[in-house]
Short mmCIF file of C-alpha atoms in Angstrom, two decimals:
data_model
loop_
_atom_site.label_atom_id
_atom_site.label_comp_id
_atom_site.label_asym_id
_atom_site.label_seq_id
_atom_site.Cartn_x
_atom_site.Cartn_y
_atom_site.Cartn_z
CA VAL B 50 1.15 12.76 4.89
CA GLU B 51 -2.01 14.60 4.89
CA GLY B 52 -3.60 16.34 1.57
CA LEU B 53 -0.61 15.07 -0.28
CA LYS B 54 2.21 17.10 2.04
CA VAL B 55 4.18 15.76 4.01
CA THR B 56 3.27 16.96 7.61
CA GLU B 57 5.38 14.62 10.25
CA HIS B 58 8.13 12.29 10.27
CA PHE B 59 8.92 8.83 12.35
CA HIS B 60 12.39 6.60 12.55
CA SER B 61 13.79 4.71 14.48
CA LEU B 62 16.22 2.25 14.69
CA LEU B 63 15.73 -0.63 16.30
CA ASN B 64 17.97 -3.42 17.90
CA PRO B 65 16.76 -6.58 16.28
CA GLY B 66 18.34 -8.73 19.32
CA ARG B 67 20.87 -10.19 16.71
CA PRO B 68 24.09 -9.36 15.18
CA VAL B 69 23.25 -7.66 11.49
CA SER B 70 24.27 -10.20 8.89
CA TYR B 71 26.76 -9.05 6.41
CA GLY B 72 24.38 -8.91 3.13
CA ALA B 73 21.98 -6.31 5.35
CA PHE B 74 25.03 -4.55 6.50
CA LEU B 75 25.90 -3.90 2.72
CA VAL B 76 22.66 -3.07 1.47
CA ASN B 77 22.20 -0.21 4.53
CA GLY B 78 25.52 0.20 6.03
CA ILE B 79 24.13 -0.60 9.12
CA SER B 80 26.18 -1.74 11.86
CA ASP B 81 25.94 -3.83 15.44
CA GLU B 82 27.32 -0.77 16.76
CA MET B 83 24.74 1.75 16.20
CA LEU B 84 21.91 -0.49 17.10
CA GLN B 85 23.52 -1.31 20.68
CA LYS B 86 21.79 1.69 21.78
CA ALA B 87 18.22 1.32 19.92
CA PRO B 88 15.45 0.28 21.33
CA LEU B 89 13.83 -2.84 20.53
CA ALA B 90 10.92 -3.27 18.96
CA GLN B 91 8.38 -3.49 22.13
CA ASP B 92 9.28 -0.44 22.66
CA VAL B 93 8.54 1.76 19.69
CA LEU B 94 5.57 -0.42 18.29
CA PRO B 95 3.57 1.36 20.70
CA GLU B 96 4.44 4.73 19.96
CA PHE B 97 4.72 3.74 15.59
CA LEU B 98 1.10 2.60 15.84
CA ARG B 99 -0.15 5.39 17.59
CA PHE B 100 1.41 7.69 14.68
CA ILE B 101 -0.03 5.99 11.70
CA GLU B 102 -4.07 6.16 13.93
CA GLY B 103 -6.49 6.10 11.29
CA HIS B 104 -4.23 6.87 8.15
CA CYS B 105 -3.42 4.23 4.87
CA LEU B 106 0.26 2.59 4.73
CA VAL B 107 1.29 3.19 1.79
CA GLY B 108 5.19 1.05 0.61
CA HIS B 109 6.57 -0.80 -2.15
CA ASN B 110 5.27 -4.52 -2.05
CA VAL B 111 3.94 -3.63 1.42
CA ARG B 112 2.60 -7.04 2.23
CA PHE B 113 6.00 -7.77 3.03
CA ASP B 114 5.92 -4.73 5.67
CA VAL B 115 2.67 -5.39 6.64
CA SER B 116 4.02 -9.07 7.86
CA PHE B 117 6.36 -8.16 9.24
CA LEU B 118 4.33 -5.90 11.66
CA ALA B 119 1.87 -8.41 12.50
CA HIS B 120 4.64 -10.78 13.32
CA GLU B 121 6.27 -8.47 15.58
CA LEU B 122 2.72 -7.53 16.93
CA GLY B 123 2.05 -11.22 18.10
CA ARG B 124 5.20 -11.27 19.45
CA LEU B 125 4.10 -8.94 22.17
CA GLY B 126 0.42 -10.87 21.98
CA GLN B 127 -1.29 -8.18 20.12
CA SER B 128 -3.45 -8.75 17.20
CA SER B 129 -3.67 -7.36 13.82
CA ASP B 130 -7.03 -7.02 13.05
CA GLY B 131 -8.04 -3.83 12.39
CA PHE B 132 -4.70 -2.67 10.98
CA ALA B 133 -4.52 0.39 9.02
CA PRO B 134 -5.06 -0.26 4.98
CA ALA B 135 -2.30 -0.22 3.15
CA LEU B 136 -2.10 0.24 -0.20
CA ASP B 137 1.16 -1.34 -2.47
CA THR B 138 3.00 0.93 -5.19
CA ALA B 139 4.47 -1.83 -7.00
CA ARG B 140 0.71 -3.44 -7.21
CA MET B 141 -0.08 0.09 -8.85
CA ALA B 142 2.52 0.51 -10.73
CA ARG B 143 1.78 -3.05 -12.60
CA MET B 144 -1.45 -1.76 -13.53
CA LEU B 145 -1.07 1.64 -14.17
CA LEU B 146 2.46 1.60 -16.25
CA PRO B 147 1.47 -2.03 -18.10
CA ASP B 148 4.46 -1.15 -20.12
CA LEU B 149 7.40 -0.62 -18.00
CA GLY B 150 8.95 -3.88 -17.38
CA ARG B 151 10.24 -3.68 -14.75
CA TYR B 152 8.60 -2.68 -10.86
CA SER B 153 11.03 -2.56 -8.15
CA LEU B 154 11.30 0.63 -6.22
CA ALA B 155 14.21 2.63 -7.71
CA ALA B 156 12.88 1.65 -11.83
CA VAL B 157 9.52 3.15 -10.91
CA ALA B 158 11.31 5.86 -9.30
CA ARG B 159 13.66 6.73 -12.87
CA PHE B 160 10.49 6.19 -14.64
CA PHE B 161 9.42 9.82 -12.74
CA GLU B 162 12.55 11.16 -12.65
CA ILE B 163 12.84 10.52 -9.15
CA GLU B 164 15.98 10.54 -7.79
CA GLU B 165 16.98 8.05 -6.11
CA PRO B 166 18.70 8.47 -2.22
CA GLN B 167 22.25 7.54 -1.78
CA GLU B 168 21.09 5.46 1.43
CA HIS B 169 18.77 2.57 1.10
CA ARG B 170 17.35 3.78 4.32
CA ALA B 171 13.67 2.86 5.87
CA LEU B 172 13.46 6.34 5.55
CA PRO B 173 15.19 7.73 2.26
CA ASP B 174 12.97 4.70 0.64
CA THR B 175 10.15 6.19 2.48
CA GLU B 176 10.68 9.35 1.16
CA MET B 177 10.80 7.99 -3.12
CA THR B 178 7.77 5.76 -1.42
CA TYR B 179 5.50 8.24 -1.53
CA GLU B 180 7.26 10.50 -4.60
CA VAL B 181 6.14 7.59 -6.63
CA PHE B 182 2.63 6.88 -4.67
CA ARG B 183 1.63 11.05 -5.74
CA ARG B 184 2.54 10.34 -9.16
CA LEU B 185 1.09 7.42 -9.27
CA LEU B 186 -2.01 8.42 -7.56
CA THR B 187 -2.15 10.97 -10.45
CA ILE B 188 -2.80 8.56 -13.07
CA ALA B 189 -5.17 6.79 -10.67
CA ASP B 190 -7.09 9.85 -10.59
CA ARG B 191 -7.37 10.48 -14.44
CA ARG B 192 -8.25 8.17 -14.59
CA ASP B 193 -11.37 8.38 -12.17
CA ILE B 194 -9.75 6.00 -9.17
CA ALA B 195 -9.85 8.49 -6.60
CA ASP B 196 -11.98 7.13 -3.97
CA MET B 197 -10.27 5.36 -0.74
CA ALA B 198 -12.28 2.51 -1.14
CA MET B 199 -11.63 2.10 -4.71
CA LEU B 200 -7.86 2.45 -4.38
CA SER B 201 -8.32 -0.19 -1.49
CA VAL B 202 -9.47 -3.00 -3.72
CA LEU B 203 -7.64 -2.74 -6.72
CA PHE B 204 -4.08 -1.41 -4.87
CA GLY B 205 -4.57 -2.53 -1.04
CA VAL B 206 -3.80 -5.44 0.48
CA GLY B 207 -4.52 -7.39 4.14
CA GLY B 208 -7.63 -7.36 6.09
CA LYS B 209 -8.69 -3.85 4.92
CA GLN B 210 -9.06 -5.14 1.05
CA LYS B 211 -11.24 -8.17 2.24
CA GLU B 212 -13.51 -5.39 4.16
CA ASN B 213 -13.59 -2.91 1.00
CA GLN B 214 -14.73 -6.15 -1.28
CA ARG B 215 -17.49 -7.01 1.04
CA GLN B 216 -18.12 -3.66 0.63
CA VAL B 217 -18.50 -4.02 -2.99
CA LEU B 218 -20.67 -6.41 -3.01
CA LEU B 219 -23.23 -4.29 -0.29
CA VAL B 220 -23.38 -2.01 -3.07
CA TRP B 221 -24.06 -4.60 -5.51
CA GLU B 222 -26.63 -5.94 -3.92
CA GLU B 223 -28.38 -2.82 -2.95
CA ALA B 224 -28.29 -1.77 -6.76
CA LEU B 225 -30.46 -5.01 -7.59
CA GLN B 226 -32.79 -4.13 -4.82
CA ARG B 227 -33.47 -0.75 -6.48
CA GLU B 228 -32.62 -1.67 -9.92
CA GLU B 229 -29.90 1.11 -10.43
CA ALA B 230 -26.74 1.22 -13.00
CA VAL B 231 -23.55 0.26 -11.20
CA GLU B 232 -19.86 1.53 -12.61
CA PHE B 233 -17.44 -1.24 -11.66
CA VAL B 234 -13.21 -1.19 -11.55
CA TYR B 235 -11.33 -3.98 -12.67
CA ALA B 236 -7.88 -4.61 -13.90
CA GLY B 237 -7.10 -6.87 -16.94
CA GLU B 238 -5.61 -10.09 -15.82
CA ARG B 239 -3.64 -9.95 -19.16
CA ASP B 240 -2.71 -6.14 -20.03
CA LEU B 241 -3.29 -5.01 -16.39
CA GLU B 242 -5.16 -2.21 -17.81
CA ILE B 243 -7.89 -0.85 -15.70
CA SER B 244 -11.68 -0.24 -17.25
CA VAL B 245 -14.27 0.80 -15.94
CA VAL B 246 -17.42 -0.79 -16.79
CA ARG B 247 -21.65 0.01 -16.13
CA ILE B 248 -23.93 -2.68 -14.96
CA ILE B 249 -27.73 -2.42 -14.75
CA PRO B 250 -28.31 -5.58 -12.30
CA CYS B 251 -31.64 -7.28 -13.19
CA ARG B 252 -33.28 -10.22 -11.43
CA LEU B 253 -34.02 -13.48 -14.41
CA GLU B 254 -37.54 -15.15 -12.82
CA ARG B 255 -38.07 -18.48 -13.40
CA ARG B 256 -41.29 -19.16 -15.28
#
């Protein structure tokens, strides 16, 4: 997605190297027969990493997806350090829609009147997640939450989120040195409402 327009798709079945559980089959309809000739993770991951290079990942409860990718990369002897930043639409929904009550992907999609796909497969779910993200991003933009650093601090997961938090501290330190005002965006712990506060830093000197 570039400029909120879908420009490319990446989609592939994976051979997990073990039988598909009956529970998984009931959810997604994928059988062992469908995966017999599917590529292994080690064959698909390099292509997928090239596909997402330089872009931000978006997912619903995306921490699970990121941890899965990190695990598979570890099995291949590769590090997940410097992995693409990831934004969590579940976290976005909880903060931007505090009165919704239920925050599954289907529940948030229904709130936005997005048609739910018939198949619970990766590509249809990804397309629905994108539609949810696009609408959540519009709400965030109305609250002046638009740049990537701010989105990552509030709604991000993984190492890039920590990196952006360190950047916030650097901004605070620089503002303190220049005695300039800084605007902080934060989410309340109880109501999850997002607030913006303007702070003028000052140094307290002992006498």
